[in-house]
Short mmCIF file of C-alpha atoms in Angstrom, two decimals:
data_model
loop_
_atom_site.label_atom_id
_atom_site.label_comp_id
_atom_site.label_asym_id
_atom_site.label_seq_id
_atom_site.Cartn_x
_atom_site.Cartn_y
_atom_site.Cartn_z
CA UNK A 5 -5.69 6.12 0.14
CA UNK A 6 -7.22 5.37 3.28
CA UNK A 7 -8.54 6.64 6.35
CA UNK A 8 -8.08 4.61 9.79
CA UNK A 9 -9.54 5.25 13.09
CA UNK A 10 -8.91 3.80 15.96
CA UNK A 11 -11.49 4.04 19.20
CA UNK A 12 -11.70 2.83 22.52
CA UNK A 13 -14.48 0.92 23.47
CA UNK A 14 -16.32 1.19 26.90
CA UNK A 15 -19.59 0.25 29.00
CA UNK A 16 -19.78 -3.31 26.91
CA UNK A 17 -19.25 -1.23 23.64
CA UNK A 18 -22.10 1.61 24.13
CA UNK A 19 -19.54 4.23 24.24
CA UNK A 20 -16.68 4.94 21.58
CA UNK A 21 -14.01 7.21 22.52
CA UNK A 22 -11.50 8.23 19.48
CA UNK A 23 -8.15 7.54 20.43
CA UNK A 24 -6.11 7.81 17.04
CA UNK A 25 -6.71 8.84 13.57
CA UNK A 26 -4.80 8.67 10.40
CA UNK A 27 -4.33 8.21 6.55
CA UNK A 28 -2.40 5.35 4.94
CA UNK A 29 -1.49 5.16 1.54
CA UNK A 30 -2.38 0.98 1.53
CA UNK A 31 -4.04 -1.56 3.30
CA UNK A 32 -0.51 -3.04 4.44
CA UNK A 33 0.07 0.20 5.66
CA UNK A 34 -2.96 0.87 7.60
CA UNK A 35 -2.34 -2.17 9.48
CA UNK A 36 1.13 -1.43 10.39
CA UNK A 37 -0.21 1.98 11.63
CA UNK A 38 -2.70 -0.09 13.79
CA UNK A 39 0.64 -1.71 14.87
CA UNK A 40 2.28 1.23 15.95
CA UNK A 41 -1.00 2.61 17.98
CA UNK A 42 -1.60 -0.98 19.76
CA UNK A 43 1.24 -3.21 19.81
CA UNK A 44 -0.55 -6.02 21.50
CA UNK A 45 -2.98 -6.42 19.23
CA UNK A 46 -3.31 -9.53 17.30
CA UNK A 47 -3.90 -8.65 13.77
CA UNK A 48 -4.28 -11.73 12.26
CA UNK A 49 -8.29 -10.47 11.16
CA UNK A 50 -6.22 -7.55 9.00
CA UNK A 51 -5.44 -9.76 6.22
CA UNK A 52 -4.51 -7.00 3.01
CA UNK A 53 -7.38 -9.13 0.78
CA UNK A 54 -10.03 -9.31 3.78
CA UNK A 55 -9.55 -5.83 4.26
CA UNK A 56 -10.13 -5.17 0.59
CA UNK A 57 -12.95 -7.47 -0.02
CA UNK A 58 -14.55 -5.57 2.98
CA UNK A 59 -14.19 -2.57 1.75
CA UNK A 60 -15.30 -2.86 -1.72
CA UNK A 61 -18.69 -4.44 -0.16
CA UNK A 62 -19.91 -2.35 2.70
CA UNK A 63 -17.68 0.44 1.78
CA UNK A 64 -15.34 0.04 5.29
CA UNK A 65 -13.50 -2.82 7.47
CA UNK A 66 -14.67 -2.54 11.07
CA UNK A 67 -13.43 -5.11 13.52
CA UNK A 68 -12.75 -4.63 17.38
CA UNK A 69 -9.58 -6.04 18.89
CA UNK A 70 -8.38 -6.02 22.54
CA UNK A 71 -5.21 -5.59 24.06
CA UNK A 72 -3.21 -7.42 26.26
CA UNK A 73 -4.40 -5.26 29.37
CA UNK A 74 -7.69 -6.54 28.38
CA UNK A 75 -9.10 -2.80 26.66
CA UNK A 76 -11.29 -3.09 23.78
CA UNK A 77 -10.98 -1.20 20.74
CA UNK A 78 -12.89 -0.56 17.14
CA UNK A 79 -10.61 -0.40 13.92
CA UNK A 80 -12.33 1.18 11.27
CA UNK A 81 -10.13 1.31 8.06
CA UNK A 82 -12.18 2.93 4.96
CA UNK A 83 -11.51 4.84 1.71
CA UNK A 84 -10.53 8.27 1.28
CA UNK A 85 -13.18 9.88 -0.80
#
């Protein structure tokens, strides 16, 4: 399982709001959560084996992603322990 959470980013990235939490049973599934919570955002970076790789290394997949209305947000994706 994992955990996702899903942040706003403002003042050039020195302050991190939560917007959206959650739990996803896959890495597939994380991303279409991400999907659900910000349509416009292209998540080509989200790639199921990048995700993993990330993971298994440092533990978590960060990456921050803006929308079409041009607001900035951190993904964090990470394993339920």
């Amino acid at each position: 399982m994992f955990r996702i959470a899903i942040s706003r980013l403002t003042d050039d990235g020195r302050r991190i709001t939560p917007e959206h939490r959650g739990t996803a049973l896959s890495v597939d599934e994380a991303v279409h959560a991400l999907r659900e919570v910000l349509p416009t955002v292209d998540t080509t970076a989200f790639q199921s084996d990048a995700v993993q790789r990330s993971v298994n290394r440092v533990n978590d997949f960060r990456h921050d992603v803006a929308t079409a209305d041009g607001s900035h947000y951190r993904v964090v994706i990470a394993p339920m322990m």
